[in-house]
Every structure is written in structure tokens, then in C-alpha cells.
Coordinates of C-alpha atoms in Angstrom, one line a residue:
X1 CA 19.9 -45.7 -94.0
X2 CA 21.4 -48.6 -91.8
X3 CA 24.7 -46.9 -92.7
X4 CA 23.7 -43.8 -91.6
X5 CA 22.2 -44.9 -88.6
X6 CA 25.5 -46.9 -87.4
X7 CA 27.9 -44.2 -88.9
X8 CA 26.1 -41.6 -86.8
X9 CA 26.2 -43.5 -83.7
X10 CA 30.2 -44.6 -83.9
X11 CA 30.9 -41.2 -84.8
X12 CA 28.9 -39.5 -82.3
X13 CA 30.1 -42.0 -79.5
X14 CA 33.7 -41.7 -80.3
X15 CA 33.3 -37.8 -80.6
X16 CA 31.8 -37.3 -77.1
X17 CA 34.8 -39.0 -75.8
X18 CA 37.4 -37.5 -78.0
X19 CA 36.3 -33.6 -78.4
X20 CA 36.8 -32.8 -74.3
X21 CA 40.2 -34.3 -74.4
X22 CA 41.2 -32.1 -77.3
X23 CA 39.9 -29.0 -76.0
X24 CA 41.1 -29.7 -72.4
X25 CA 44.7 -29.6 -73.8
X26 CA 46.4 -26.3 -72.9
X27 CA 48.6 -26.5 -76.2
X28 CA 45.5 -26.1 -78.5
X29 CA 44.0 -22.7 -78.8
X30 CA 41.5 -23.6 -81.2
X31 CA 39.7 -26.6 -82.8
X32 CA 38.5 -26.5 -86.5
X33 CA 36.5 -29.6 -87.7
X34 CA 36.0 -30.2 -91.3
X35 CA 33.4 -32.6 -92.6
X36 CA 33.2 -34.4 -96.1
X37 CA 30.1 -36.3 -96.6
X38 CA 27.5 -37.4 -99.0
X39 CA 23.9 -36.5 -99.7
X40 CA 22.8 -39.7 -97.7
X41 CA 23.1 -37.7 -94.5
X42 CA 19.1 -37.9 -94.2
X43 CA 18.9 -34.4 -92.8
X44 CA 15.1 -33.5 -92.2
X45 CA 13.7 -30.2 -92.8
X46 CA 14.6 -29.2 -89.1
X47 CA 18.3 -30.1 -89.9
X48 CA 18.1 -32.9 -87.5
X49 CA 18.8 -36.6 -88.1
X50 CA 22.3 -36.5 -90.0
X51 CA 25.7 -36.2 -89.4
X52 CA 26.4 -32.4 -89.9
X53 CA 23.7 -32.0 -87.0
X54 CA 25.2 -34.7 -84.9
X55 CA 28.5 -32.9 -85.0
X56 CA 27.0 -29.4 -84.3
X57 CA 25.3 -31.2 -81.3
X58 CA 28.3 -32.9 -80.1
X59 CA 30.2 -29.6 -79.9
X60 CA 27.1 -27.7 -78.2
X61 CA 26.9 -30.1 -75.8
X62 CA 30.5 -30.1 -74.9
X63 CA 30.4 -26.3 -74.6
X64 CA 27.3 -26.3 -72.4
X65 CA 29.4 -28.8 -70.0
X66 CA 32.4 -26.6 -69.8
X67 CA 30.2 -23.5 -69.1
X68 CA 28.6 -25.9 -66.4
X69 CA 32.1 -26.6 -64.8
X70 CA 33.2 -22.7 -65.4
X71 CA 35.9 -23.8 -67.2
X72 CA 37.9 -21.7 -70.2
X73 CA 36.2 -22.0 -73.6
X74 CA 38.0 -22.3 -77.0
X75 CA 36.9 -21.1 -80.3
X76 CA 35.6 -23.8 -82.3
X77 CA 34.9 -24.0 -86.2
X78 CA 33.1 -26.3 -88.1
X79 CA 33.3 -26.4 -92.1
X80 CA 31.0 -28.6 -93.8
X81 CA 31.6 -29.7 -97.5
X82 CA 29.7 -32.0 -99.9
X83 CA 30.0 -33.1 -103.7
X84 CA 28.8 -30.3 -106.0
X85 CA 25.9 -32.5 -107.3
X86 CA 24.5 -32.8 -103.7
X87 CA 22.4 -30.1 -103.0
X88 CA 21.2 -31.3 -99.5
X89 CA 23.6 -29.4 -97.4
X90 CA 22.7 -26.1 -99.0
X91 CA 19.4 -26.6 -98.1
X92 CA 20.0 -27.7 -94.5
X93 CA 22.3 -24.9 -94.1
X94 CA 19.6 -22.1 -92.9
X95 CA 18.3 -24.5 -90.2
X96 CA 21.9 -25.2 -89.0
X97 CA 22.6 -21.5 -88.9
X98 CA 19.6 -21.3 -86.8
X99 CA 20.5 -23.7 -84.4
X100 CA 23.7 -22.3 -84.0
X101 CA 22.4 -18.8 -83.5
X102 CA 20.0 -20.0 -80.7
X103 CA 23.0 -21.7 -79.0
X104 CA 26.1 -20.1 -80.1
X105 CA 28.8 -22.9 -80.3
X106 CA 31.0 -22.7 -83.6
X107 CA 31.7 -20.4 -86.5
X108 CA 29.8 -22.5 -89.1
X109 CA 30.5 -22.6 -92.8
X110 CA 29.3 -25.0 -95.6
X111 CA 29.8 -25.3 -99.5
X112 CA 29.8 -27.7 -102.2
X113 CA 33.1 -28.5 -103.8
X114 CA 35.3 -31.1 -105.6
X115 CA 37.7 -33.2 -103.6
X116 CA 40.5 -31.2 -105.3
X117 CA 39.0 -28.0 -104.3
X118 CA 38.5 -29.1 -100.6
X119 CA 42.0 -30.3 -100.6
X120 CA 43.1 -26.9 -102.0
X121 CA 41.2 -24.9 -99.3
X122 CA 42.4 -27.4 -96.4
X123 CA 46.3 -27.0 -97.4
X124 CA 45.7 -23.2 -97.7
X125 CA 44.3 -22.9 -94.2
X126 CA 46.6 -25.2 -92.4
X127 CA 49.6 -23.3 -94.2
X128 CA 48.5 -20.0 -92.5
X129 CA 47.2 -21.0 -89.2
X130 CA 48.9 -20.4 -86.0
X131 CA 51.0 -23.9 -84.5
X132 CA 48.6 -23.7 -81.5
X133 CA 45.4 -24.7 -83.5
X134 CA 44.4 -28.3 -84.2
X135 CA 42.1 -29.8 -86.9
X136 CA 40.3 -32.8 -87.2
X137 CA 38.9 -34.2 -90.8
X138 CA 35.6 -36.3 -90.7
X139 CA 35.4 -38.6 -93.6
X140 CA 32.3 -40.7 -94.4
X141 CA 33.1 -41.8 -98.0
X142 CA 30.1 -44.0 -98.9
X143 CA 28.6 -42.5 -102.4
X144 CA 31.3 -39.9 -102.8
X145 CA 34.4 -40.3 -104.9
X146 CA 37.4 -40.6 -102.4
X147 CA 40.8 -39.2 -103.4
X148 CA 43.7 -41.3 -103.7
X149 CA 45.2 -42.4 -100.4
X150 CA 48.4 -40.3 -100.8
X151 CA 46.3 -37.1 -101.2
X152 CA 44.4 -37.7 -98.1
X153 CA 47.7 -38.7 -96.1
X154 CA 49.6 -35.6 -97.0
X155 CA 47.3 -33.5 -94.6
X156 CA 48.5 -35.5 -91.7
X157 CA 52.1 -33.6 -91.2
X158 CA 50.1 -30.3 -91.0
X159 CA 48.3 -30.6 -87.5
X160 CA 45.4 -32.4 -89.2
X161 CA 43.9 -35.7 -88.1
X162 CA 41.5 -37.9 -89.7
X163 CA 38.4 -40.0 -88.6
X164 CA 37.5 -42.4 -91.5
X165 CA 34.5 -44.3 -91.5
X166 CA 34.2 -47.4 -93.7
X167 CA 31.6 -50.2 -94.0
X168 CA 32.6 -53.5 -93.1
X169 CA 31.1 -54.9 -96.4
X170 CA 33.5 -52.8 -98.4
X171 CA 36.6 -54.2 -96.7
X172 CA 35.1 -58.1 -97.0
X173 CA 34.3 -57.5 -100.7
X174 CA 38.1 -56.3 -101.4
X175 CA 39.4 -59.5 -99.9
X176 CA 37.2 -61.5 -102.1
X177 CA 34.5 -62.1 -99.4
X178 CA 31.2 -60.4 -100.7
X179 CA 28.0 -60.9 -98.7
X180 CA 25.1 -63.1 -99.7
X181 CA 23.4 -60.0 -101.4
X182 CA 24.9 -58.0 -104.4
X183 CA 26.9 -54.9 -102.8
X184 CA 25.2 -51.5 -103.5
X185 CA 27.3 -49.6 -106.0
X186 CA 28.4 -47.2 -103.2
X187 CA 29.9 -49.7 -101.2
X188 CA 31.1 -51.6 -104.3
X189 CA 33.1 -48.5 -105.6
X190 CA 34.4 -48.1 -102.0
X191 CA 35.8 -51.6 -102.2
X192 CA 37.7 -50.9 -105.3
X193 CA 39.2 -47.6 -103.5
X194 CA 40.3 -50.0 -100.7
X195 CA 41.7 -52.7 -103.0
X196 CA 45.2 -51.3 -103.5
X197 CA 45.5 -51.3 -99.8
X198 CA 44.4 -54.6 -98.6
X199 CA 46.0 -58.1 -99.5
X200 CA 45.1 -59.8 -102.7
X201 CA 42.1 -62.2 -102.1
X202 CA 43.1 -65.8 -101.1
X203 CA 42.5 -68.7 -103.1
X204 CA 39.2 -70.5 -102.7
X205 CA 41.3 -73.4 -101.1
X206 CA 42.8 -71.3 -98.5
X207 CA 41.1 -70.3 -95.4
X208 CA 39.6 -66.9 -95.6
X209 CA 40.5 -64.2 -93.0
X210 CA 37.6 -62.9 -90.7
X211 CA 36.8 -59.3 -90.4
X212 CA 38.6 -58.6 -87.3
X213 CA 41.8 -59.8 -89.3
X214 CA 40.8 -57.9 -92.6
X215 CA 40.3 -54.7 -90.4
X216 CA 43.6 -55.0 -88.6
X217 CA 45.4 -55.6 -91.9
X218 CA 43.9 -52.1 -93.1
X219 CA 44.9 -50.5 -90.0
X220 CA 48.5 -51.8 -90.3
X221 CA 48.5 -50.7 -94.1
X222 CA 47.0 -47.2 -93.3
X223 CA 49.9 -46.7 -90.3
X224 CA 52.5 -48.2 -92.7
X225 CA 51.4 -45.5 -95.3
X226 CA 51.2 -42.5 -93.3
X227 CA 54.3 -43.4 -91.6
X228 CA 52.9 -43.0 -88.0
X229 CA 49.7 -43.9 -86.2
X230 CA 46.3 -45.5 -86.8
X231 CA 43.4 -46.6 -84.4
X232 CA 40.7 -49.1 -85.1
X233 CA 37.4 -48.8 -83.3
X234 CA 34.7 -51.4 -84.0
X235 CA 31.8 -52.0 -81.9
X236 CA 30.9 -55.8 -82.3
X237 CA 27.2 -54.8 -83.2
X238 CA 28.0 -52.5 -85.8
X239 CA 28.5 -52.6 -89.6
X240 CA 31.2 -50.0 -89.7
X241 CA 34.5 -49.4 -88.4
X242 CA 36.1 -46.1 -87.6
X243 CA 39.9 -45.4 -88.4
X244 CA 41.8 -42.7 -86.6
X245 CA 44.9 -41.5 -88.5
X246 CA 47.5 -39.0 -87.1
X247 CA 51.2 -38.4 -87.4
X248 CA 51.3 -36.7 -83.9
X249 CA 51.9 -38.8 -81.0
X250 CA 50.1 -37.1 -78.6
X251 CA 46.8 -37.0 -80.7
X252 CA 47.0 -40.5 -81.2
X253 CA 47.3 -41.0 -77.2
X254 CA 44.2 -39.1 -76.9
X255 CA 42.6 -41.2 -79.6
X256 CA 43.2 -44.1 -77.6
X257 CA 41.8 -42.6 -74.2
X258 CA 38.8 -41.5 -76.0
X259 CA 38.3 -45.3 -77.2
X260 CA 39.1 -46.5 -73.8
X261 CA 36.1 -44.2 -72.5
X262 CA 33.9 -45.4 -75.2
X263 CA 34.6 -49.2 -74.4
X264 CA 34.0 -48.3 -70.5
X265 CA 30.7 -47.0 -71.6
X266 CA 29.7 -50.2 -73.7
X267 CA 30.8 -52.1 -70.5
X268 CA 28.7 -49.9 -67.9
X269 CA 25.5 -49.9 -70.3
X270 CA 25.0 -46.2 -69.9
X271 CA 21.7 -45.0 -71.4
X272 CA 21.7 -43.6 -74.7
X273 CA 21.4 -39.7 -74.3
X274 CA 23.5 -39.6 -71.2
X275 CA 26.7 -37.9 -73.3
X276 CA 27.2 -35.3 -70.8
X277 CA 28.2 -37.5 -68.0
X278 CA 30.9 -39.0 -70.6
X279 CA 32.7 -36.0 -70.3
X280 CA 33.9 -36.9 -66.7
X281 CA 36.8 -38.6 -66.3
X282 CA 36.2 -42.4 -65.9
X283 CA 37.5 -44.8 -63.3
X284 CA 40.8 -46.1 -64.1
X285 CA 40.2 -49.6 -66.1
X286 CA 41.6 -53.0 -65.3
X287 CA 44.5 -53.9 -67.3
X288 CA 43.6 -56.5 -69.8
X289 CA 45.1 -60.1 -68.9
X290 CA 47.4 -60.4 -71.9
X291 CA 48.8 -57.0 -71.4
X292 CA 52.3 -58.2 -70.0
X293 CA 52.6 -60.8 -73.1
X294 CA 51.6 -58.3 -75.6
X295 CA 54.5 -56.2 -74.0
X296 CA 57.0 -59.1 -73.8
X297 CA 56.3 -59.9 -77.4
X298 CA 57.1 -56.3 -78.5
X299 CA 60.3 -55.9 -76.1
X300 CA 61.8 -58.7 -78.0
X301 CA 61.5 -57.3 -81.3
X302 CA 64.9 -55.5 -80.6
X303 CA 67.6 -55.7 -77.9
X304 CA 67.2 -52.4 -76.5
X305 CA 64.5 -49.9 -76.6
X306 CA 64.9 -46.2 -75.5
X307 CA 61.7 -44.8 -73.8
X308 CA 61.1 -42.6 -77.1
X309 CA 61.2 -45.7 -79.2
X310 CA 59.1 -47.7 -76.8
X311 CA 56.5 -44.6 -76.3
X312 CA 55.9 -44.7 -80.2
X313 CA 55.6 -48.3 -80.6
X314 CA 53.2 -48.6 -77.8
X315 CA 51.0 -46.1 -79.6
X316 CA 51.5 -48.0 -82.9
X317 CA 50.3 -51.3 -81.1
X318 CA 47.3 -49.4 -79.8
X319 CA 48.5 -49.3 -76.2
X320 CA 48.4 -46.6 -73.9
X321 CA 51.8 -45.9 -72.1
X322 CA 50.1 -45.1 -69.1
X323 CA 48.7 -48.6 -69.1
X324 CA 52.0 -50.5 -69.3
X325 CA 53.7 -48.7 -66.5
X326 CA 52.9 -51.5 -63.7
X327 CA 53.6 -54.5 -66.1
X328 CA 57.0 -52.9 -66.9
X329 CA 57.6 -52.5 -63.3
X330 CA 56.5 -56.2 -62.5
X331 CA 59.1 -57.3 -65.5
X332 CA 61.9 -55.4 -63.8
X333 CA 60.9 -56.8 -60.2
X334 CA 60.9 -60.1 -61.8
X335 CA 64.6 -59.8 -63.2
X336 CA 63.3 -60.0 -66.8
X337 CA 63.7 -56.3 -67.7
X338 CA 66.7 -54.1 -66.9
X339 CA 66.2 -50.4 -67.1
X340 CA 69.4 -48.2 -68.1
X341 CA 70.1 -44.8 -67.7
X342 CA 71.0 -42.3 -70.4
X343 CA 74.9 -43.7 -70.4
X344 CA 73.4 -47.1 -70.5
X345 CA 74.3 -47.8 -66.9
X346 CA 71.7 -50.0 -64.8
X347 CA 69.2 -48.1 -62.6
X348 CA 69.4 -49.6 -59.1
X349 CA 66.8 -47.7 -57.6
X350 CA 63.0 -47.9 -58.7
X351 CA 62.4 -44.8 -60.7
X352 CA 59.1 -43.2 -62.7
X353 CA 59.5 -44.5 -66.0
X354 CA 59.5 -41.9 -68.4
X355 CA 57.0 -42.9 -70.8
X356 CA 55.3 -39.9 -71.7
X357 CA 54.7 -37.4 -74.7
X358 CA 56.9 -34.7 -72.5
X359 CA 59.5 -37.3 -72.2
X360 CA 59.0 -38.4 -76.1
X361 CA 59.9 -34.9 -76.9
X362 CA 63.1 -34.3 -75.1
X363 CA 66.2 -33.8 -77.3
X364 CA 67.8 -37.4 -76.0
X365 CA 66.3 -40.6 -74.4
X366 CA 66.0 -40.3 -70.5
X367 CA 66.6 -44.2 -70.1
X368 CA 66.6 -47.6 -72.1
X369 CA 65.1 -51.0 -71.6
X370 CA 66.8 -54.4 -72.1
X371 CA 65.2 -57.8 -71.7
X372 CA 67.6 -60.2 -69.9
X373 CA 67.7 -63.6 -71.6
X374 CA 65.1 -65.6 -70.0
X375 CA 63.8 -69.4 -70.6
X376 CA 61.0 -69.1 -72.7
X377 CA 61.6 -65.6 -73.9
X378 CA 63.4 -64.9 -77.0

């Protein structure tokens, strides 16, 4: 039950930031959500208390907010899947349908299926849907058999993004750091699934990596495997981590913006249940003190960067491009960084640096960045 409580809180908090960003995009005509969860949802007879209810409620609250703001609504669909041996979903479906009928929110569907059947349905729908539709797969793999990672990641190039919930105990066990108590079989099984995707356990004489390093190593492995982007969200008081996976740069930028809004919420200590207020734009956050150091370390990795290369690299480092514009300008003003035009000629006048998804999608780079040799900087 502790896993359910934490997974619901983590996923709910993130979705309340992320869904409004997606549906606010003009390029997205429809949003399709898919859920693959186990029977540990703890749904009560009124269909509340579990993850399916939470996702439907998140969609409903967001739709209510859009109506209040007189903003356009976009079609939503929610498809829920559970393993074939799990009958809880089908028992709860009438209550979920009644909730959806009283407050029309999304096209709702649910069924029990094997992962191979789910994969086949997902692939079929992705092939025939218009390019303007976007898809999000919510995956809580506790007590269900996960597919091989390549099978899961083959969905990403087809306008599918993934939110993956993982208990920290499974990640620690993979690295040879089990907790004091024996792991439940479900967590141990999940640890075995993760084993190929984390470094081998260290010898006892060596210093063991902490949870933060383990989660970052897993994020890097997921990113290397899917070839594009991965986000990590782990509240300090939580036993779970949420990984966001995407092959679309703009979608990862939206995920990072959602995480930024969530972190602001934690700093502001807003009251639980005030999610509607979170749909509004937050104040601009203060830049972290080490942002310029991180930016310098990134720029030093190669002699020259196009604006398109730098945009992608920033997202891979979990940095929002708009947050580095001021530090980049400071480096230019200090004579540490040169900005060159598309013909590799130095730009003398200050310009608006083209570090955006629009510039990223252009046929050719709009400018290049080159670090000048500085004492203390490679």
C-alpha cells in the first residue's frame, strides 16, 4: 500500500503540471493516455483510491480549468490495461464509466491483456492515427511482467512518450544494495528486470554508490538505449522515482517544464488539493548557482557547437534551453564564448540566441558557439 500511496502522489503531482502543457500546444489535436498497471491499485467500490481514478480526475480537473478560462478543449482518450489474471480493473470499470458520464472528460476504455497484446494494440493505433495526435503511456510495473526494454522503447519514435515509475528498493537491489528487510517478490522481480540496465554490483571493499547516483546511472542507460531523452523526478521524501522517456525534443522540453513547476510547488509548500492553481503559469525561477559551471563543462566537451546540437545536448543534461540564455550571454560578454553566424563569422552585435525547438527544426543551424581558450577552462 505504501507503493500505491507514493506512486499515486508522484504521478499525480507530475501529471497536474504536464497535461496542461501538452493540451496547450497548438500542434497537438488530441491526447491519448494509456495505462498499464497491476491490481495493487487498491480501487474501492466507488472506483476511487487508485491510479486509474487519479488519472481520470487529473483529466477532469484540467478540463474544468480550461472551461473556466474559456479556452478550447481538445479530445482526450484514456485506455486502461491490466494483466489477464487481474480482475480488479473490470470490476471497477462501471464506476469509472459512471464518473466519466457525470463529468464527461475522456473516451474511456479498459481491458485485460498480456503485454504482447497491449503492444500490438498500441502499434496498430500509432500507425493509423494523424500526426497531430500525441500519446502518453503510464507504466507502474510493480507486480506485472515487464517487456524487454527494447520492446518498450520501440514505441518512442511513433509519437509515444513514457512515464515509468520505479521503486528505489529495486534499483538498490540491482546494484547489490538490498534493504535491511528482505524484498517482496514483486520488487525483487523488478530488480531482476533492471539488472541488465545498471552497472554490475561493486565489490564489498569499494564504496557503494548512493541512491542519487544509481538513479542517474539508470537515467543515462535509458537515454543511451532510446537514443534521445530521459528525465528523472525523485522527491526526497519519496521511495519512488519517475522516469520520463521521449524521442521528441519538444516533448522532453515540456516534461522539464512540468518538473520545474512541480519543484516550485514543493518550494512554495502549496496545500494538497490546490492542483487547479498549479495549471496557471508559475513565476520565473531563479537560476541555480552552478548553472554556469555546468554550461561551461558541457561546452568544453567539443570545440564547437551548432545551436541545434546545443539545444539537444541541454535537454539530455536536463537543462531547459530558456534557462541558459542569460548565462550564455554572460559568457559572451566576458569574452569566454564566441557566437558565430551560419557562415562561421563572428557575430559582433548582441543577438537573440536561437536556442528553441523552432530553431532546432530548421534545415540548417542558425549559429555556432565556440569557447575561447581561457586559463582554468579546457
